[in-house]
Short mmCIF file of C-alpha atoms in Angstrom, two decimals:
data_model
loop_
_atom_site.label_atom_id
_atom_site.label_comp_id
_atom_site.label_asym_id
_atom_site.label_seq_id
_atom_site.Cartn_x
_atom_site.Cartn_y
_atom_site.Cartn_z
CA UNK S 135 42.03 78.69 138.42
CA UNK S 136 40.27 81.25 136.22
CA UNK S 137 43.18 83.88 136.56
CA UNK S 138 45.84 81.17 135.08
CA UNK S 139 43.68 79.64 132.74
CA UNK S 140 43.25 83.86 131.12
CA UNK S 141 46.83 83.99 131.45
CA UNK S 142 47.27 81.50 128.35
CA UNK S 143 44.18 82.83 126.78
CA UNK S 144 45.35 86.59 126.68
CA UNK S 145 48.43 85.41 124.54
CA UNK S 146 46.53 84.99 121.63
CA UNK S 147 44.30 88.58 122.17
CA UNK S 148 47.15 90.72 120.72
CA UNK S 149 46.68 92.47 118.04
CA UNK S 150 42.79 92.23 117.73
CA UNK S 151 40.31 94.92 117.16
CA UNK S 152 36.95 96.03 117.96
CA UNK S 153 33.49 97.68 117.85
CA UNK S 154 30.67 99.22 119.49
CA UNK S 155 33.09 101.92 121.44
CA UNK S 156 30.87 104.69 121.27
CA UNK S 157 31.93 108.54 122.90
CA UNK S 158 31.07 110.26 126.24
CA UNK S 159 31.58 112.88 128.41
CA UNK S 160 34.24 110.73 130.40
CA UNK S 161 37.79 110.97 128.80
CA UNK S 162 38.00 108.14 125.70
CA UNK S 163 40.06 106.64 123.42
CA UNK S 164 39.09 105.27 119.86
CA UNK S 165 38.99 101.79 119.03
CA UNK S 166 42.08 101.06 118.11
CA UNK S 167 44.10 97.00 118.66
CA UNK S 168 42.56 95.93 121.44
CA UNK S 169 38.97 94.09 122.41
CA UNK S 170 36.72 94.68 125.12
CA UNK S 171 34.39 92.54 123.69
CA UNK S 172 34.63 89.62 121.73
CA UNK S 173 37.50 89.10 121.50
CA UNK S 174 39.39 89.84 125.08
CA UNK S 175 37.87 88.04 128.03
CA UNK S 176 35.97 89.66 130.94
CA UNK S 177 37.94 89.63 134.27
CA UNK S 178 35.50 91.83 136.72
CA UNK S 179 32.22 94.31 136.83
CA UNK S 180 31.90 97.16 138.86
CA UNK S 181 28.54 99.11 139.74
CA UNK S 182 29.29 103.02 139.80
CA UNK S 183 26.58 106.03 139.54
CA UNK S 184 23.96 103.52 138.29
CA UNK S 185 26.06 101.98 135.63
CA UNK S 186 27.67 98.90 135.02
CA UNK S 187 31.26 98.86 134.23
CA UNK S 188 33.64 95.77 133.54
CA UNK S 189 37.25 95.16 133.03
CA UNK S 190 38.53 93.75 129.72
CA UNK S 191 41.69 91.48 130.83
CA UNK S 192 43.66 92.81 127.84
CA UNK S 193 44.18 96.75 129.17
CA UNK S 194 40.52 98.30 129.00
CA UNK S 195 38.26 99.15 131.40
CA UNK S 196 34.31 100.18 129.96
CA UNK S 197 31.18 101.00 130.76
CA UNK S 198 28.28 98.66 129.06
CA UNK S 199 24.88 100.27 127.94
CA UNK S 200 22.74 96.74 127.80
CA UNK S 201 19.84 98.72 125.85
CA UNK S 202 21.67 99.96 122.84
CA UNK S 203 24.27 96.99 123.61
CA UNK S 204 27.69 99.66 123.40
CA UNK S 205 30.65 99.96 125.58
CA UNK S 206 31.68 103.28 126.69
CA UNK S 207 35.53 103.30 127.56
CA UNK S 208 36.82 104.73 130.78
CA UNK S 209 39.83 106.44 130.71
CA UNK S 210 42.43 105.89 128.25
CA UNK S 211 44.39 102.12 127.93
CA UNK S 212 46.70 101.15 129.76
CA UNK S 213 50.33 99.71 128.78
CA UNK S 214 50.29 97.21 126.23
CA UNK S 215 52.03 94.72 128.74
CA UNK S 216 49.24 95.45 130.68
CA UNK S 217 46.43 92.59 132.15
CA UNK S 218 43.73 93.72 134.54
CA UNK S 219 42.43 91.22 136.85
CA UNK S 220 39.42 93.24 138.42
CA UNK S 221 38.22 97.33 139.56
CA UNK S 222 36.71 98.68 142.45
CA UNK S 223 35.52 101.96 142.93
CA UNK S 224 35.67 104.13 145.90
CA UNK S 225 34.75 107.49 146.85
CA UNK S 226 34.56 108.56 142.63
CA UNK S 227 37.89 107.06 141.85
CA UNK S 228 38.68 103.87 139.80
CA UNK S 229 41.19 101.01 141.17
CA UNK S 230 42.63 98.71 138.80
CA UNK S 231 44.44 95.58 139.95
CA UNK S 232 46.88 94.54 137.28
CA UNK S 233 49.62 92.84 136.35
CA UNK S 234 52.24 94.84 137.04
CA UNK S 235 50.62 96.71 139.61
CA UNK S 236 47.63 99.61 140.37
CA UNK S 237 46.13 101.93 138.60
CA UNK S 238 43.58 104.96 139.09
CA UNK S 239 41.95 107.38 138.25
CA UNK S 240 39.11 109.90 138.89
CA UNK S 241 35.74 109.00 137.51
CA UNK S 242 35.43 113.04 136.54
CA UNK S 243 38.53 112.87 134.41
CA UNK S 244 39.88 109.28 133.83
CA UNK S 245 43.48 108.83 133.07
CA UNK S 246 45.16 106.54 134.10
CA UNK S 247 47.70 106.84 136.61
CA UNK S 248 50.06 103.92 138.20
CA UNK S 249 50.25 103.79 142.44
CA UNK S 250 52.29 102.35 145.16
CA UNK S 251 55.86 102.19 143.01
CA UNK S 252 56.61 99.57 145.16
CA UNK S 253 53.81 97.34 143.69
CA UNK S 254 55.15 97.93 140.25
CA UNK S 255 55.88 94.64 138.31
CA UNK S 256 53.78 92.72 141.11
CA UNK S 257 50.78 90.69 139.98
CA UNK S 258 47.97 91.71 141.77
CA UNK S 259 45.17 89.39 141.85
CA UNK S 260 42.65 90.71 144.18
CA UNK S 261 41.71 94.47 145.35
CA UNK S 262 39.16 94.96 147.76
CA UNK S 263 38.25 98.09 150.25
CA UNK S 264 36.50 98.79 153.14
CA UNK S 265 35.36 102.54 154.21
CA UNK S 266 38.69 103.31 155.18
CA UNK S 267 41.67 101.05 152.81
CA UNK S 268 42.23 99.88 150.24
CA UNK S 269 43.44 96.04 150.31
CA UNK S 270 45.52 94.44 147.40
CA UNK S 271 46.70 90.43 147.01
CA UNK S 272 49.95 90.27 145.56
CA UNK S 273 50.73 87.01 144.14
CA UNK S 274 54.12 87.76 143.12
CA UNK S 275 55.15 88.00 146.91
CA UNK S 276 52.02 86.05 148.60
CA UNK S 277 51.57 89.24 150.60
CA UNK S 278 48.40 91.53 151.10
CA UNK S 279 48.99 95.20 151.18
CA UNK S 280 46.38 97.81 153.17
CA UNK S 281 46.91 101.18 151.50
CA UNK S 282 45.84 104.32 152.82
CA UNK S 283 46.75 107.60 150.67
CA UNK S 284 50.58 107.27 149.58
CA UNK S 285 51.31 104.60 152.44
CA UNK S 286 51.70 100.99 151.66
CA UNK S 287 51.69 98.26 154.87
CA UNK S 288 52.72 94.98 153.99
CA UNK S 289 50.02 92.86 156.38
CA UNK S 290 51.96 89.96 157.65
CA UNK S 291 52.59 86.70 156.10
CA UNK S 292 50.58 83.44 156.91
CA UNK S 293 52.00 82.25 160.07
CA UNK S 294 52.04 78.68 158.66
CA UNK S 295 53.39 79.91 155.30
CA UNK S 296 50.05 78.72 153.58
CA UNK S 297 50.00 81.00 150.44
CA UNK S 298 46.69 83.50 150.36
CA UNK S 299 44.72 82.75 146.67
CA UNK S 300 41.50 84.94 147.17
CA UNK S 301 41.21 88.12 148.99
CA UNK S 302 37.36 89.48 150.40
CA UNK S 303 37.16 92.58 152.11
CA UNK S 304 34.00 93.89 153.66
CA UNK S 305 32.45 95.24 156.70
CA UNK S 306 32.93 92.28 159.01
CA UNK S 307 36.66 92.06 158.74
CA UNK S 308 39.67 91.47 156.10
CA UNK S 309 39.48 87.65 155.16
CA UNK S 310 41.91 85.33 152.85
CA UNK S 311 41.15 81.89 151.16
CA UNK S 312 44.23 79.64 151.02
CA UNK S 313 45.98 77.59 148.78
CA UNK S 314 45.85 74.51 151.55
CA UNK S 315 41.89 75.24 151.70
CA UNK S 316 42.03 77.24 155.07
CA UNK S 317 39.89 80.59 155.78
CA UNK S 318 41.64 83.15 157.67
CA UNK S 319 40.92 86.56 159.36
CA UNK S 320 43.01 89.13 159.89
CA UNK S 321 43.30 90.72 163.47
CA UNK S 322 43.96 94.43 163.74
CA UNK S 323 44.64 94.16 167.03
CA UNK S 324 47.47 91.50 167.69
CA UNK S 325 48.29 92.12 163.57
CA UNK S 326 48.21 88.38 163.04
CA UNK S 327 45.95 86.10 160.47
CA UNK S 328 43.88 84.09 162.61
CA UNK S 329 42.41 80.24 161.13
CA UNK S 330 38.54 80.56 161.28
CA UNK S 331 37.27 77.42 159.16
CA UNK S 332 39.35 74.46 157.65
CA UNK S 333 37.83 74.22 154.09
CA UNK S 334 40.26 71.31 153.25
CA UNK S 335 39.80 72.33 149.30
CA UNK S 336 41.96 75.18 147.70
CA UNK S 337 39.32 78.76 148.07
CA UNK S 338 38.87 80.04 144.49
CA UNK S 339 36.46 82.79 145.22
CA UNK S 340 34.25 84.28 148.16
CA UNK S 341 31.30 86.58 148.93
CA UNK S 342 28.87 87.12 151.57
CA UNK S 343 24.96 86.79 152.16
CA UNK S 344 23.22 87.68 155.43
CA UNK S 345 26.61 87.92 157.16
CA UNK S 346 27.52 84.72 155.83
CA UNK S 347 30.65 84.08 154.17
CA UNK S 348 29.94 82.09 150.61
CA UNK S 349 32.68 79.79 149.76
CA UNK S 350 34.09 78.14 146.18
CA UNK S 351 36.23 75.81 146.07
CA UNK S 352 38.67 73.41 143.78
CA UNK S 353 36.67 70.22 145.16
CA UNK S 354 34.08 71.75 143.17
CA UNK S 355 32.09 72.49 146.36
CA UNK S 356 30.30 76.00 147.71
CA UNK S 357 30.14 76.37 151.65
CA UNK S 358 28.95 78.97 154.10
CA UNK S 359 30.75 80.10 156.89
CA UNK S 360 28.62 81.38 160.04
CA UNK S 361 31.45 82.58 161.81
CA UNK S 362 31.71 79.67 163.86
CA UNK S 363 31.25 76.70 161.48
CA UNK S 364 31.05 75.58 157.88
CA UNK S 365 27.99 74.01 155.70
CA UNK S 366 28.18 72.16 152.26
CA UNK S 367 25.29 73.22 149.73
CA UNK S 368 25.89 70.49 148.13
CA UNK S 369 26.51 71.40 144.68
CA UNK S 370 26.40 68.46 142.45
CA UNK S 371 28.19 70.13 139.24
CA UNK S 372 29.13 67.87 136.31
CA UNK S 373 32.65 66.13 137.18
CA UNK S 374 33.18 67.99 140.63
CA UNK S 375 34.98 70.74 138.56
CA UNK S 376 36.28 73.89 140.45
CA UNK S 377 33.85 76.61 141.14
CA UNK S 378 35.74 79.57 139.92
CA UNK S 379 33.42 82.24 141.04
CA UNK S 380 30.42 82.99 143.26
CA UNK S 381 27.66 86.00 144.17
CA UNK S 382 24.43 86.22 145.61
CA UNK S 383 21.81 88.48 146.94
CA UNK S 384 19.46 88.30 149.77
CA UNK S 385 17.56 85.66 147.97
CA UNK S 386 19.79 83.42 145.86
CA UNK S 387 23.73 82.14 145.29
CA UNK S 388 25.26 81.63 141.93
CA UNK S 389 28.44 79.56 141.08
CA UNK S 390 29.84 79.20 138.10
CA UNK S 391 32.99 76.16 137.37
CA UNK S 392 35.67 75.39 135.07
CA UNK S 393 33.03 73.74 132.51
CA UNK S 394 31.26 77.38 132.45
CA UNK S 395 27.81 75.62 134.07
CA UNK S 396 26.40 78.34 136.07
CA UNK S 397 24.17 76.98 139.41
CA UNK S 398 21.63 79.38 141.31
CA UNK S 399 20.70 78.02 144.97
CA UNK S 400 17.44 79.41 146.31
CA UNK S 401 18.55 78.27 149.98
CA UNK S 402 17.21 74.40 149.31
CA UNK S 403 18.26 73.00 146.09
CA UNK S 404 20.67 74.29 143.32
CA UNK S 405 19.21 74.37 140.05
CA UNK S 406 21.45 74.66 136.58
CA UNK S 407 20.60 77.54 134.57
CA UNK S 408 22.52 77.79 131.85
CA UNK S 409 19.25 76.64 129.21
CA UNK S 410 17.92 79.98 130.56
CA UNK S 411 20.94 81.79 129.36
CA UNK S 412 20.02 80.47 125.69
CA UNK S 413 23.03 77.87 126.82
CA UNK S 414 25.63 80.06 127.20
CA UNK S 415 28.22 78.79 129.23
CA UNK S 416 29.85 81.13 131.35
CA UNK S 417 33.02 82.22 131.17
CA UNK S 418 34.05 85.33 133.81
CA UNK S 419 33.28 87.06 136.38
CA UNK S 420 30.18 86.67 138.41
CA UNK S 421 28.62 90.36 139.70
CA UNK S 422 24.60 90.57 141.09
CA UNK S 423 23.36 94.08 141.43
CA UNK S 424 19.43 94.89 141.68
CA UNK S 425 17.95 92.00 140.39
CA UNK S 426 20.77 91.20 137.54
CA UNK S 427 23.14 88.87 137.54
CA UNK S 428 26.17 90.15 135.00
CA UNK S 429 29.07 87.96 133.94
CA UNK S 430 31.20 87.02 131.12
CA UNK S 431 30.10 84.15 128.33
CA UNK S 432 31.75 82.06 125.56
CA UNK S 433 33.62 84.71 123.12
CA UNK S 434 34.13 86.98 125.29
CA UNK S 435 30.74 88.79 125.29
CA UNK S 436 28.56 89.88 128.14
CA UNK S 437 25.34 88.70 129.46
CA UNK S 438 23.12 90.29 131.90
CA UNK S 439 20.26 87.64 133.54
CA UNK S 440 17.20 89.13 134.85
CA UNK S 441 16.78 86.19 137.19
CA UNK S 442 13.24 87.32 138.55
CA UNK S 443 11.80 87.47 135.15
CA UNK S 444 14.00 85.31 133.46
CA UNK S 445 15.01 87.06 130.61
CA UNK S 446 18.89 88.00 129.12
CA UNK S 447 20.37 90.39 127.44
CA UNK S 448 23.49 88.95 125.58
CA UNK S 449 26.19 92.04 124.38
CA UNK S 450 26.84 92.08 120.30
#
């Protein structure tokens, strides 16, 4: 839902500019058309080295210093045609899902490179690893991809021709989260995608807890899947509206829906916490690392919620 909503909303980021781009070691550009804050919205975060980084959805991808509240560019930008969806980083290099394709780089000595030629023009939603692969959606062909080095393997379609919308890699196994509101796993051995959980709502987003798969949905709805069966939390969100995005820790779950109400769950109750995000309402990517919990807000700015002690830190 998110990813077409930004789709109309990037039109109308085109020839913006921006501050608080500030220099570093790492290769960067100058501020020049384009926003990575305030003005183009926030598609992902990444945690690399001890720093937070985050994708700006109109060709940017940045490091962002909460104390002296500037972004440090990565790399240089990439094609003007260019949307990012979300990074990952792995082993000191950057992945970029885009548009019309993936990009890298190394962390050392970022430019910007595109992959996998045969991606090129593809829109790739999701890109996820685990120690050894790389995994991409591709929503321009429904397909996910496994790459390893210069190889690209096409996994194979959805048996029933459901169409994946969410793709979560991690050490338990490659999983997709349908447009029909089905779960699936993918089997290495009989190279097959296997029907774990019937969700019955379309699966917007997904992340894990304990060994627990967390699940948003369109219905407006988070479950958790045990690996044998599914349980409502019972989130009670104004109007049902979709949860676009979920994370959690050991301790808590957040979901955030189409109104931009963000929810934390503390494993008995959800409570609404937007009041304690001086009412922002939320408006990207969710991302919890150490006792923060990072996303994107209304205008396109940042927020990071210290949601122990309760204080934020909202970007320029």
């Amino acid at each position: 839902m998110k990813k077409i909503l930004l789709s109309l909303v990037l039109l109308s980021s085109l020839n913006c500019t921006f501050a608080n781009v500030s220099s570093s070691a790492t290769s960067i550009n100058p501020a020049t058309s384009k926003a990575p804050i305030g003005v183009s919205p926030v598609t992902s975060f990444f945690a690399v080295d001890g720093k937070i980084g985050f994708t700006s959805a109109r060709g940017g991808v940045f490091y962002y210093n909460y104390e002296d509240k500037k972004a440090i560019q990565i790399g240089d930008f990439l094609p003007d045609n260019e949307y990012i969806w979300e990074a990952i980083e792995l082993n000191h290099n950057l992945y970029v899902a885009a548009r019309n394709g993936v990009y890298t780089c190394n962390l050392s000595d970022c430019k910007f490179t595109k992959i996998f030629n045969n991606l090129s023009d593809h829109d790739i939603w999701d890109i996820a690893n685990n120690k050894n692969s790389l995994f991409v959606l591709d929503d321009t062909d429904h397909l996910v991809y496994q790459l390893n080095n210069t190889k690209v393997t096409a996994l194979p379609k959805i048996q029933n021709g459901d169409i994946p919308k969410k793709l979560f890699v991690s050490s338990s196994g490659v999983y997709i989260g349908s447009e029909s509101g089905n779960l699936y796993k993918y089997s290495t051995s009989k190279q097959s995608w296997h029907k774990i959980a019937q969700v019955g709502s379309l699966i917007w987003t997904i992340a894990e807890v304990k060994n627990q798969l967390v699940l948003g949905t369109q219905s407006g709805d988070v479950l958790v899947f045990n690996g044998k069966s599914l349980k409502s939390l019972n989130l009670k969100s104004t109007q049902n509206k979709a949860v676009d995005y979920v994370a959690a820790d050991k301790k808590f779950i957040f979901a955030s829906n189409d109104l931009g109400e963000l929810f934390q769950y503390d494993g008995s109750h959800w409570s609404k916490i937007n009041a304690q995000l001086d009412n922002n309402t939320v408006s990207g990517s969710l991302f919890v690392n150490g006792n923060y919990l990072y996303s994107g807000i209304k205008d396109n700015k940042l927020i990071r919620y210290d949601y122990v002690n309760k204080t934020i830190i909202v970007s320029h």
